[in-house]
Amino acid sequence: MPEGAGVERRHVERRVWSNSASGYMRSFVRLVLGIISFRQICAEFTAEELGFYSLAWSFLAYGVLFDLGMGLALQKRTVELIQRKDWRQLGRILSSVMAFNCLCAALVVGVGLSATDELLRAIAVSVDNEHEFRSAWVGFILAVGATYPFQTFREVHYGQQRIAAADWLSTCGGVISFVWLVACLRMRWGLSDILLGQGLCMVGTGIALAISALRAMPALTLAVRDVSWQELRSMARFSAHAYLVVFAGVVVLQMDRLLIGSILSVTAVATYHVGAKIPELFAAFTWQLPDAIAPAAATVHGQGTRS
């Protein structure tokens, strides 16, 4: 093996372990904060509030379905184009994906807002909580929509082999969201204040990810004129199989809450949420190494390395 290739391989291996370590640290912090916040909301929320809170966050997971698997395709293309230093093409692809995500955001907001009345009826929300839950739902949906265009940049960090930076920014966003939750519970603020504040934390994290990713590529520019639907079709062909996997995972992990809420009541979701949340938090520890290996493999592929 040439000496340069050996050095590069060791560099990639170090990146894999470093990125995995940051991922495990992020998962550990998320687990600790999740356990503490879970205890807080179980103590402070009514059963109906807890069930609705769980349903609102499960809707965020359903929003992933609008991605159509573009995230994995973007990781791969980012790695390849960074290796070739083709900033013009990478800018065209990122501009196109951002435009696509803006359309998805509009669709998510439209579906979420139009389904408000049907959702509240389906989960049998009490009259006393109907106004509060409606306000909470509308604010949260708008925040989720505002987050969508910036989701591109988490995948860009993965393609840049800067997963650790993305993990730290996400961890900071999670800590701020946790502090907001605890503060709202202490001050007896309503569910609408809690969900809106946590939604804005997601938006802030997305903006921070965008700034971090673009600062690492000063030669790259984004422009509306660079949006290319042909590029999106090309990426969609690669991402179709990945999308099927994501679709199945979201249905398996999130459909249960919606079914329980519609068949029984939103109060029943609260009871189910207590048992379902714990394995969900621990499952995050199994994703870190595969998440770090995928962009590293794309890097090696982009370099033409086979050994």
PDB file of C-alpha atoms in Angstrom:
ATOM      1  CA  MET A   1       0.000   0.000   0.000  1.00  0.00           C
ATOM      2  CA  PRO A   2       1.403   3.471  -0.896  1.00  0.00           C
ATOM      3  CA  GLU A   3       2.438   5.540   2.120  1.00  0.00           C
ATOM      4  CA  GLY A   4      -0.028   8.330   1.276  1.00  0.00           C
ATOM      5  CA  ALA A   5      -2.903   5.872   1.056  1.00  0.00           C
ATOM      6  CA  GLY A   6      -1.962   4.390   4.428  1.00  0.00           C
ATOM      7  CA  VAL A   7      -1.898   7.811   6.083  1.00  0.00           C
ATOM      8  CA  GLU A   8      -5.268   8.659   4.577  1.00  0.00           C
ATOM      9  CA  ARG A   9      -6.757   5.369   5.748  1.00  0.00           C
ATOM     10  CA  ARG A  10      -5.564   5.988   9.301  1.00  0.00           C
ATOM     11  CA  HIS A  11      -7.038   9.492   9.125  1.00  0.00           C
ATOM     12  CA  VAL A  12     -10.412   8.060   8.074  1.00  0.00           C
ATOM     13  CA  GLU A  13     -10.259   5.482  10.877  1.00  0.00           C
ATOM     14  CA  ARG A  14      -9.554   8.198  13.453  1.00  0.00           C
ATOM     15  CA  ARG A  15     -12.504  10.171  12.128  1.00  0.00           C
ATOM     16  CA  VAL A  16     -14.768   7.144  12.496  1.00  0.00           C
ATOM     17  CA  TRP A  17     -13.826   6.615  16.135  1.00  0.00           C
ATOM     18  CA  SER A  18     -13.920  10.328  16.936  1.00  0.00           C
ATOM     19  CA  ASN A  19     -17.332  10.758  15.339  1.00  0.00           C
ATOM     20  CA  SER A  20     -18.618   7.629  17.076  1.00  0.00           C
ATOM     21  CA  ALA A  21     -17.390   8.903  20.450  1.00  0.00           C
ATOM     22  CA  SER A  22     -19.177  12.227  19.987  1.00  0.00           C
ATOM     23  CA  GLY A  23     -22.314  10.348  18.974  1.00  0.00           C
ATOM     24  CA  TYR A  24     -22.197   8.213  22.117  1.00  0.00           C
ATOM     25  CA  MET A  25     -21.664  11.320  24.231  1.00  0.00           C
ATOM     26  CA  ARG A  26     -24.640  12.998  22.577  1.00  0.00           C
ATOM     27  CA  SER A  27     -26.766   9.897  23.207  1.00  0.00           C
ATOM     28  CA  PHE A  28     -25.653   9.762  26.846  1.00  0.00           C
ATOM     29  CA  VAL A  29     -26.564  13.417  27.396  1.00  0.00           C
ATOM     30  CA  ARG A  30     -29.867  12.851  25.620  1.00  0.00           C
ATOM     31  CA  LEU A  31     -30.546   9.821  27.841  1.00  0.00           C
ATOM     32  CA  VAL A  32     -29.823  11.714  31.055  1.00  0.00           C
ATOM     33  CA  LEU A  33     -31.871  14.746  30.009  1.00  0.00           C
ATOM     34  CA  GLY A  34     -34.639  12.458  28.766  1.00  0.00           C
ATOM     35  CA  ILE A  35     -34.895  10.639  32.083  1.00  0.00           C
ATOM     36  CA  ILE A  36     -34.927  13.878  34.092  1.00  0.00           C
ATOM     37  CA  SER A  37     -37.408  15.657  31.803  1.00  0.00           C
ATOM     38  CA  PHE A  38     -39.579  12.549  31.617  1.00  0.00           C
ATOM     39  CA  ARG A  39     -39.821  12.488  35.406  1.00  0.00           C
ATOM     40  CA  GLN A  40     -40.639  16.206  35.420  1.00  0.00           C
ATOM     41  CA  ILE A  41     -43.423  16.047  32.832  1.00  0.00           C
ATOM     42  CA  CYS A  42     -44.951  12.926  34.395  1.00  0.00           C
ATOM     43  CA  ALA A  43     -45.124  14.772  37.697  1.00  0.00           C
ATOM     44  CA  GLU A  44     -46.429  18.077  36.313  1.00  0.00           C
ATOM     45  CA  PHE A  45     -48.557  17.143  33.283  1.00  0.00           C
ATOM     46  CA  THR A  46     -51.997  15.666  33.450  1.00  0.00           C
ATOM     47  CA  ALA A  47     -52.464  12.380  31.587  1.00  0.00           C
ATOM     48  CA  GLU A  48     -54.146  14.230  28.723  1.00  0.00           C
ATOM     49  CA  GLU A  49     -51.324  16.780  28.456  1.00  0.00           C
ATOM     50  CA  LEU A  50     -48.674  14.053  28.494  1.00  0.00           C
ATOM     51  CA  GLY A  51     -50.460  12.111  25.763  1.00  0.00           C
ATOM     52  CA  PHE A  52     -50.805  15.178  23.539  1.00  0.00           C
ATOM     53  CA  TYR A  53     -47.164  16.135  24.138  1.00  0.00           C
ATOM     54  CA  SER A  54     -46.098  12.668  22.983  1.00  0.00           C
ATOM     55  CA  LEU A  55     -48.297  12.841  19.891  1.00  0.00           C
ATOM     56  CA  ALA A  56     -46.887  16.241  18.910  1.00  0.00           C
ATOM     57  CA  TRP A  57     -43.319  14.942  18.962  1.00  0.00           C
ATOM     58  CA  SER A  58     -44.294  11.814  17.032  1.00  0.00           C
ATOM     59  CA  PHE A  59     -45.585  14.091  14.247  1.00  0.00           C
ATOM     60  CA  LEU A  60     -42.044  15.437  13.950  1.00  0.00           C
ATOM     61  CA  ALA A  61     -40.885  11.895  13.171  1.00  0.00           C
ATOM     62  CA  TYR A  62     -43.534  11.569  10.464  1.00  0.00           C
ATOM     63  CA  GLY A  63     -42.077  14.673   8.848  1.00  0.00           C
ATOM     64  CA  VAL A  64     -38.998  12.599   7.972  1.00  0.00           C
ATOM     65  CA  LEU A  65     -41.146  10.775   5.408  1.00  0.00           C
ATOM     66  CA  PHE A  66     -41.208  13.895   3.235  1.00  0.00           C
ATOM     67  CA  ASP A  67     -37.423  13.701   2.932  1.00  0.00           C
ATOM     68  CA  LEU A  68     -37.746  10.886   0.337  1.00  0.00           C
ATOM     69  CA  GLY A  69     -34.347   9.566   1.405  1.00  0.00           C
ATOM     70  CA  MET A  70     -32.540  12.662   0.098  1.00  0.00           C
ATOM     71  CA  GLY A  71     -30.413  12.878   3.245  1.00  0.00           C
ATOM     72  CA  LEU A  72     -28.378   9.744   2.516  1.00  0.00           C
ATOM     73  CA  ALA A  73     -27.957  10.725  -1.118  1.00  0.00           C
ATOM     74  CA  LEU A  74     -26.776  14.178  -0.050  1.00  0.00           C
ATOM     75  CA  GLN A  75     -24.186  12.648   2.298  1.00  0.00           C
ATOM     76  CA  LYS A  76     -22.743  10.590  -0.537  1.00  0.00           C
ATOM     77  CA  ARG A  77     -22.682  13.457  -3.044  1.00  0.00           C
ATOM     78  CA  THR A  78     -21.169  15.859  -0.496  1.00  0.00           C
ATOM     79  CA  VAL A  79     -18.272  13.498   0.166  1.00  0.00           C
ATOM     80  CA  GLU A  80     -17.602  12.895  -3.521  1.00  0.00           C
ATOM     81  CA  LEU A  81     -17.700  16.575  -4.502  1.00  0.00           C
ATOM     82  CA  ILE A  82     -15.561  17.697  -1.543  1.00  0.00           C
ATOM     83  CA  GLN A  83     -12.932  15.172  -2.635  1.00  0.00           C
ATOM     84  CA  ARG A  84     -12.994  16.681  -6.133  1.00  0.00           C
ATOM     85  CA  LYS A  85     -13.323  20.244  -4.759  1.00  0.00           C
ATOM     86  CA  ASP A  86     -16.188  20.805  -7.179  1.00  0.00           C
ATOM     87  CA  TRP A  87     -17.810  23.620  -5.199  1.00  0.00           C
ATOM     88  CA  ARG A  88     -19.974  24.783  -8.094  1.00  0.00           C
ATOM     89  CA  GLN A  89     -21.669  21.402  -8.426  1.00  0.00           C
ATOM     90  CA  LEU A  90     -21.994  21.000  -4.669  1.00  0.00           C
ATOM     91  CA  GLY A  91     -23.595  24.453  -4.445  1.00  0.00           C
ATOM     92  CA  ARG A  92     -26.051  23.455  -7.167  1.00  0.00           C
ATOM     93  CA  ILE A  93     -26.987  20.280  -5.292  1.00  0.00           C
ATOM     94  CA  LEU A  94     -27.364  21.998  -1.913  1.00  0.00           C
ATOM     95  CA  SER A  95     -29.459  24.780  -3.459  1.00  0.00           C
ATOM     96  CA  SER A  96     -31.688  22.157  -5.063  1.00  0.00           C
ATOM     97  CA  VAL A  97     -32.105  20.129  -1.873  1.00  0.00           C
ATOM     98  CA  MET A  98     -32.861  23.264   0.150  1.00  0.00           C
ATOM     99  CA  ALA A  99     -35.525  24.264  -2.376  1.00  0.00           C
ATOM    100  CA  PHE A 100     -36.997  20.763  -2.123  1.00  0.00           C
ATOM    101  CA  ASN A 101     -36.973  20.971   1.685  1.00  0.00           C
ATOM    102  CA  CYS A 102     -38.767  24.332   1.531  1.00  0.00           C
ATOM    103  CA  LEU A 103     -41.522  22.693  -0.522  1.00  0.00           C
ATOM    104  CA  CYS A 104     -41.646  19.843   2.009  1.00  0.00           C
ATOM    105  CA  ALA A 105     -41.894  22.392   4.844  1.00  0.00           C
ATOM    106  CA  ALA A 106     -44.865  24.038   3.163  1.00  0.00           C
ATOM    107  CA  LEU A 107     -46.483  20.621   2.733  1.00  0.00           C
ATOM    108  CA  VAL A 108     -45.842  19.635   6.361  1.00  0.00           C
ATOM    109  CA  VAL A 109     -47.278  22.907   7.647  1.00  0.00           C
ATOM    110  CA  GLY A 110     -50.273  22.652   5.313  1.00  0.00           C
ATOM    111  CA  VAL A 111     -51.063  19.069   6.315  1.00  0.00           C
ATOM    112  CA  GLY A 112     -50.477  19.739  10.002  1.00  0.00           C
ATOM    113  CA  LEU A 113     -52.647  22.848  10.176  1.00  0.00           C
ATOM    114  CA  SER A 114     -55.459  21.455   8.035  1.00  0.00           C
ATOM    115  CA  ALA A 115     -55.628  18.327  10.200  1.00  0.00           C
ATOM    116  CA  THR A 116     -55.871  20.235  13.489  1.00  0.00           C
ATOM    117  CA  ASP A 117     -59.620  19.878  14.013  1.00  0.00           C
ATOM    118  CA  GLU A 118     -59.677  16.249  12.873  1.00  0.00           C
ATOM    119  CA  LEU A 119     -56.783  15.381  15.178  1.00  0.00           C
ATOM    120  CA  LEU A 120     -58.381  16.944  18.250  1.00  0.00           C
ATOM    121  CA  ARG A 121     -61.634  15.112  17.551  1.00  0.00           C
ATOM    122  CA  ALA A 122     -59.904  11.788  16.825  1.00  0.00           C
ATOM    123  CA  ILE A 123     -57.987  11.738  20.108  1.00  0.00           C
ATOM    124  CA  ALA A 124     -61.013  12.966  22.112  1.00  0.00           C
ATOM    125  CA  VAL A 125     -59.483  16.050  23.684  1.00  0.00           C
ATOM    126  CA  SER A 126     -61.585  17.456  26.518  1.00  0.00           C
ATOM    127  CA  VAL A 127     -63.345  20.793  26.064  1.00  0.00           C
ATOM    128  CA  ASP A 128     -61.260  22.373  28.838  1.00  0.00           C
ATOM    129  CA  ASN A 129     -57.989  21.651  26.997  1.00  0.00           C
ATOM    130  CA  GLU A 130     -59.128  22.132  23.411  1.00  0.00           C
ATOM    131  CA  HIS A 131     -58.038  25.776  23.063  1.00  0.00           C
ATOM    132  CA  GLU A 132     -54.664  25.200  24.743  1.00  0.00           C
ATOM    133  CA  PHE A 133     -53.914  22.107  22.673  1.00  0.00           C
ATOM    134  CA  ARG A 134     -54.938  23.848  19.460  1.00  0.00           C
ATOM    135  CA  SER A 135     -52.541  26.722  20.147  1.00  0.00           C
ATOM    136  CA  ALA A 136     -49.775  24.308  21.107  1.00  0.00           C
ATOM    137  CA  TRP A 137     -50.269  22.280  17.933  1.00  0.00           C
ATOM    138  CA  VAL A 138     -50.286  25.295  15.606  1.00  0.00           C
ATOM    139  CA  GLY A 139     -47.148  26.813  17.161  1.00  0.00           C
ATOM    140  CA  PHE A 140     -45.289  23.512  17.089  1.00  0.00           C
ATOM    141  CA  ILE A 141     -46.210  22.791  13.467  1.00  0.00           C
ATOM    142  CA  LEU A 142     -44.996  26.228  12.361  1.00  0.00           C
ATOM    143  CA  ALA A 143     -41.689  25.657  14.184  1.00  0.00           C
ATOM    144  CA  VAL A 144     -41.283  22.233  12.584  1.00  0.00           C
ATOM    145  CA  GLY A 145     -41.868  23.782   9.163  1.00  0.00           C
ATOM    146  CA  ALA A 146     -39.265  26.482   9.832  1.00  0.00           C
ATOM    147  CA  THR A 147     -36.748  23.785  10.799  1.00  0.00           C
ATOM    148  CA  TYR A 148     -37.105  21.799   7.580  1.00  0.00           C
ATOM    149  CA  PRO A 149     -34.904  23.837   5.205  1.00  0.00           C
ATOM    150  CA  PHE A 150     -31.980  23.617   7.641  1.00  0.00           C
ATOM    151  CA  GLN A 151     -32.100  19.828   8.027  1.00  0.00           C
ATOM    152  CA  THR A 152     -29.938  19.693   4.901  1.00  0.00           C
ATOM    153  CA  PHE A 153     -26.924  20.853   6.856  1.00  0.00           C
ATOM    154  CA  ARG A 154     -26.819  17.957   9.320  1.00  0.00           C
ATOM    155  CA  GLU A 155     -26.287  15.685   6.324  1.00  0.00           C
ATOM    156  CA  VAL A 156     -23.670  18.108   4.987  1.00  0.00           C
ATOM    157  CA  HIS A 157     -21.762  17.786   8.281  1.00  0.00           C
ATOM    158  CA  TYR A 158     -21.853  14.023   7.853  1.00  0.00           C
ATOM    159  CA  GLY A 159     -20.510  14.368   4.320  1.00  0.00           C
ATOM    160  CA  GLN A 160     -17.785  16.700   5.581  1.00  0.00           C
ATOM    161  CA  GLN A 161     -16.790  14.062   8.154  1.00  0.00           C
ATOM    162  CA  ARG A 162     -17.622  16.649  10.853  1.00  0.00           C
ATOM    163  CA  ILE A 163     -20.222  14.573  12.669  1.00  0.00           C
ATOM    164  CA  ALA A 164     -18.723  15.612  16.015  1.00  0.00           C
ATOM    165  CA  ALA A 165     -19.478  19.286  15.282  1.00  0.00           C
ATOM    166  CA  ALA A 166     -23.076  18.441  14.376  1.00  0.00           C
ATOM    167  CA  ASP A 167     -23.416  16.344  17.544  1.00  0.00           C
ATOM    168  CA  TRP A 168     -22.144  19.131  19.782  1.00  0.00           C
ATOM    169  CA  LEU A 169     -24.464  21.695  18.216  1.00  0.00           C
ATOM    170  CA  SER A 170     -27.402  19.314  18.537  1.00  0.00           C
ATOM    171  CA  THR A 171     -26.471  18.591  22.154  1.00  0.00           C
ATOM    172  CA  CYS A 172     -26.381  22.308  22.954  1.00  0.00           C
ATOM    173  CA  GLY A 173     -29.800  22.700  21.339  1.00  0.00           C
ATOM    174  CA  GLY A 174     -31.115  19.783  23.396  1.00  0.00           C
ATOM    175  CA  VAL A 175     -29.776  21.267  26.638  1.00  0.00           C
ATOM    176  CA  ILE A 176     -31.397  24.647  25.899  1.00  0.00           C
ATOM    177  CA  SER A 177     -34.673  22.889  25.077  1.00  0.00           C
ATOM    178  CA  PHE A 178     -34.450  20.974  28.368  1.00  0.00           C
ATOM    179  CA  VAL A 179     -33.804  24.172  30.344  1.00  0.00           C
ATOM    180  CA  TRP A 180     -36.808  25.784  28.661  1.00  0.00           C
ATOM    181  CA  LEU A 181     -39.005  22.809  29.540  1.00  0.00           C
ATOM    182  CA  VAL A 182     -37.992  22.849  33.200  1.00  0.00           C
ATOM    183  CA  ALA A 183     -38.402  26.629  33.426  1.00  0.00           C
ATOM    184  CA  CYS A 184     -41.897  26.457  31.917  1.00  0.00           C
ATOM    185  CA  LEU A 185     -42.918  23.687  34.303  1.00  0.00           C
ATOM    186  CA  ARG A 186     -41.613  25.628  37.306  1.00  0.00           C
ATOM    187  CA  MET A 187     -43.484  28.777  36.230  1.00  0.00           C
ATOM    188  CA  ARG A 188     -46.646  26.796  35.439  1.00  0.00           C
ATOM    189  CA  TRP A 189     -46.734  27.923  31.829  1.00  0.00           C
ATOM    190  CA  GLY A 190     -48.998  26.138  29.391  1.00  0.00           C
ATOM    191  CA  LEU A 191     -48.314  23.384  26.892  1.00  0.00           C
ATOM    192  CA  SER A 192     -48.391  25.874  24.016  1.00  0.00           C
ATOM    193  CA  ASP A 193     -45.478  27.836  25.543  1.00  0.00           C
ATOM    194  CA  ILE A 194     -43.483  24.654  26.079  1.00  0.00           C
ATOM    195  CA  LEU A 195     -43.921  23.262  22.567  1.00  0.00           C
ATOM    196  CA  LEU A 196     -43.362  26.619  20.863  1.00  0.00           C
ATOM    197  CA  GLY A 197     -40.158  27.222  22.820  1.00  0.00           C
ATOM    198  CA  GLN A 198     -38.824  23.742  22.112  1.00  0.00           C
ATOM    199  CA  GLY A 199     -39.733  24.153  18.460  1.00  0.00           C
ATOM    200  CA  LEU A 200     -37.760  27.404  18.313  1.00  0.00           C
ATOM    201  CA  CYS A 201     -34.809  25.566  19.866  1.00  0.00           C
ATOM    202  CA  MET A 202     -34.939  23.191  16.890  1.00  0.00           C
ATOM    203  CA  VAL A 203     -34.954  26.151  14.501  1.00  0.00           C
ATOM    204  CA  GLY A 204     -31.972  27.708  16.294  1.00  0.00           C
ATOM    205  CA  THR A 205     -30.052  24.428  16.129  1.00  0.00           C
ATOM    206  CA  GLY A 206     -30.757  24.174  12.403  1.00  0.00           C
ATOM    207  CA  ILE A 207     -29.481  27.710  11.788  1.00  0.00           C
ATOM    208  CA  ALA A 208     -26.326  26.951  13.798  1.00  0.00           C
ATOM    209  CA  LEU A 209     -25.743  23.802  11.720  1.00  0.00           C
ATOM    210  CA  ALA A 210     -26.131  25.828   8.509  1.00  0.00           C
ATOM    211  CA  ILE A 211     -23.616  28.456   9.649  1.00  0.00           C
ATOM    212  CA  SER A 212     -21.128  25.796  10.764  1.00  0.00           C
ATOM    213  CA  ALA A 213     -21.361  23.809   7.516  1.00  0.00           C
ATOM    214  CA  LEU A 214     -21.052  26.839   5.233  1.00  0.00           C
ATOM    215  CA  ARG A 215     -18.123  28.323   7.156  1.00  0.00           C
ATOM    216  CA  ALA A 216     -16.209  25.101   6.522  1.00  0.00           C
ATOM    217  CA  MET A 217     -16.702  25.571   2.746  1.00  0.00           C
ATOM    218  CA  PRO A 218     -16.024  29.280   2.042  1.00  0.00           C
ATOM    219  CA  ALA A 219     -15.795  28.679  -1.719  1.00  0.00           C
ATOM    220  CA  LEU A 220     -19.355  27.327  -1.874  1.00  0.00           C
ATOM    221  CA  THR A 221     -22.290  29.567  -2.779  1.00  0.00           C
ATOM    222  CA  LEU A 222     -26.036  28.941  -2.649  1.00  0.00           C
ATOM    223  CA  ALA A 223     -28.405  30.622  -5.089  1.00  0.00           C
ATOM    224  CA  VAL A 224     -31.965  30.208  -6.323  1.00  0.00           C
ATOM    225  CA  ARG A 225     -30.722  30.220  -9.924  1.00  0.00           C
ATOM    226  CA  ASP A 226     -28.722  27.047  -9.172  1.00  0.00           C
ATOM    227  CA  VAL A 227     -31.795  25.011  -8.252  1.00  0.00           C
ATOM    228  CA  SER A 228     -31.929  22.009 -10.581  1.00  0.00           C
ATOM    229  CA  TRP A 229     -34.803  19.533 -10.586  1.00  0.00           C
ATOM    230  CA  GLN A 230     -32.679  17.257 -12.752  1.00  0.00           C
ATOM    231  CA  GLU A 231     -30.178  16.960  -9.889  1.00  0.00           C
ATOM    232  CA  LEU A 232     -33.018  16.083  -7.531  1.00  0.00           C
ATOM    233  CA  ARG A 233     -34.282  13.346  -9.858  1.00  0.00           C
ATOM    234  CA  SER A 234     -30.784  11.911 -10.081  1.00  0.00           C
ATOM    235  CA  MET A 235     -30.447  11.845  -6.281  1.00  0.00           C
ATOM    236  CA  ALA A 236     -33.949  10.402  -5.886  1.00  0.00           C
ATOM    237  CA  ARG A 237     -32.965   7.353  -7.945  1.00  0.00           C
ATOM    238  CA  PHE A 238     -30.169   6.637  -5.476  1.00  0.00           C
ATOM    239  CA  SER A 239     -32.272   7.364  -2.384  1.00  0.00           C
ATOM    240  CA  ALA A 240     -35.376   5.335  -3.294  1.00  0.00           C
ATOM    241  CA  HIS A 241     -34.277   2.167  -1.465  1.00  0.00           C
ATOM    242  CA  ALA A 242     -33.084   4.116   1.573  1.00  0.00           C
ATOM    243  CA  TYR A 243     -36.456   5.840   1.728  1.00  0.00           C
ATOM    244  CA  LEU A 244     -38.271   2.511   1.963  1.00  0.00           C
ATOM    245  CA  VAL A 245     -36.148   1.612   4.998  1.00  0.00           C
ATOM    246  CA  VAL A 246     -36.822   4.991   6.641  1.00  0.00           C
ATOM    247  CA  PHE A 247     -40.536   4.729   5.868  1.00  0.00           C
ATOM    248  CA  ALA A 248     -40.797   1.286   7.468  1.00  0.00           C
ATOM    249  CA  GLY A 249     -38.852   2.447  10.534  1.00  0.00           C
ATOM    250  CA  VAL A 250     -41.043   5.492  11.122  1.00  0.00           C
ATOM    251  CA  VAL A 251     -44.230   3.467  10.729  1.00  0.00           C
ATOM    252  CA  VAL A 252     -43.021   0.814  13.172  1.00  0.00           C
ATOM    253  CA  LEU A 253     -41.756   3.287  15.790  1.00  0.00           C
ATOM    254  CA  GLN A 254     -44.402   6.016  15.632  1.00  0.00           C
ATOM    255  CA  MET A 255     -47.683   4.621  14.308  1.00  0.00           C
ATOM    256  CA  ASP A 256     -48.483   2.990  17.638  1.00  0.00           C
ATOM    257  CA  ARG A 257     -49.094   6.322  19.407  1.00  0.00           C
ATOM    258  CA  LEU A 258     -51.424   7.561  16.696  1.00  0.00           C
ATOM    259  CA  LEU A 259     -53.391   4.307  16.679  1.00  0.00           C
ATOM    260  CA  ILE A 260     -53.750   4.259  20.453  1.00  0.00           C
ATOM    261  CA  GLY A 261     -54.844   7.902  20.494  1.00  0.00           C
ATOM    262  CA  SER A 262     -57.470   7.407  17.786  1.00  0.00           C
ATOM    263  CA  ILE A 263     -58.798   4.037  19.011  1.00  0.00           C
ATOM    264  CA  LEU A 264     -58.755   4.797  22.743  1.00  0.00           C
ATOM    265  CA  SER A 265     -57.966   8.376  23.790  1.00  0.00           C
ATOM    266  CA  VAL A 266     -55.118  10.807  24.215  1.00  0.00           C
ATOM    267  CA  THR A 267     -55.012   9.812  27.898  1.00  0.00           C
ATOM    268  CA  ALA A 268     -54.191   6.236  26.914  1.00  0.00           C
ATOM    269  CA  VAL A 269     -51.223   7.526  24.911  1.00  0.00           C
ATOM    270  CA  ALA A 270     -49.773   8.917  28.120  1.00  0.00           C
ATOM    271  CA  THR A 271     -49.844   5.494  29.775  1.00  0.00           C
ATOM    272  CA  TYR A 272     -48.275   3.867  26.725  1.00  0.00           C
ATOM    273  CA  HIS A 273     -45.653   6.605  26.417  1.00  0.00           C
ATOM    274  CA  VAL A 274     -44.205   5.808  29.830  1.00  0.00           C
ATOM    275  CA  GLY A 275     -43.167   2.304  28.771  1.00  0.00           C
ATOM    276  CA  ALA A 276     -42.265   3.104  25.147  1.00  0.00           C
ATOM    277  CA  LYS A 277     -39.923   6.011  25.861  1.00  0.00           C
ATOM    278  CA  ILE A 278     -37.324   4.091  27.865  1.00  0.00           C
ATOM    279  CA  PRO A 279     -36.275   1.575  25.154  1.00  0.00           C
ATOM    280  CA  GLU A 280     -36.408   4.392  22.598  1.00  0.00           C
ATOM    281  CA  LEU A 281     -33.784   6.342  24.550  1.00  0.00           C
ATOM    282  CA  PHE A 282     -31.491   3.331  24.952  1.00  0.00           C
ATOM    283  CA  ALA A 283     -31.865   2.352  21.282  1.00  0.00           C
ATOM    284  CA  ALA A 284     -30.022   5.550  20.286  1.00  0.00           C
ATOM    285  CA  PHE A 285     -26.770   3.950  21.518  1.00  0.00           C
ATOM    286  CA  THR A 286     -26.934   1.359  18.727  1.00  0.00           C
ATOM    287  CA  TRP A 287     -26.921   3.932  15.908  1.00  0.00           C
ATOM    288  CA  GLN A 288     -23.681   5.815  16.519  1.00  0.00           C
ATOM    289  CA  LEU A 289     -21.038   3.568  14.949  1.00  0.00           C
ATOM    290  CA  PRO A 290     -23.075   2.834  11.775  1.00  0.00           C
ATOM    291  CA  ASP A 291     -23.786   6.553  11.416  1.00  0.00           C
ATOM    292  CA  ALA A 292     -20.040   7.266  11.520  1.00  0.00           C
ATOM    293  CA  ILE A 293     -19.079   4.430   9.161  1.00  0.00           C
ATOM    294  CA  ALA A 294     -21.432   5.411   6.327  1.00  0.00           C
ATOM    295  CA  PRO A 295     -19.807   8.790   5.465  1.00  0.00           C
ATOM    296  CA  ALA A 296     -16.345   7.308   6.030  1.00  0.00           C
ATOM    297  CA  ALA A 297     -17.121   4.585   3.485  1.00  0.00           C
ATOM    298  CA  ALA A 298     -18.293   7.247   1.041  1.00  0.00           C
ATOM    299  CA  THR A 299     -15.028   9.145   1.614  1.00  0.00           C
ATOM    300  CA  VAL A 300     -12.952   6.066   0.823  1.00  0.00           C
ATOM    301  CA  HIS A 301     -15.088   5.413  -2.245  1.00  0.00           C
ATOM    302  CA  GLY A 302     -14.650   8.989  -3.424  1.00  0.00           C
ATOM    303  CA  GLN A 303     -10.867   8.642  -3.089  1.00  0.00           C
ATOM    304  CA  GLY A 304     -10.896   5.454  -5.112  1.00  0.00           C
ATOM    305  CA  THR A 305      -9.350   3.490  -2.237  1.00  0.00           C
ATOM    306  CA  ARG A 306     -10.110  -0.242  -2.179  1.00  0.00           C
ATOM    307  CA  SER A 307      -7.688  -1.622   0.425  1.00  0.00           C
TER     308      SER A 307
END
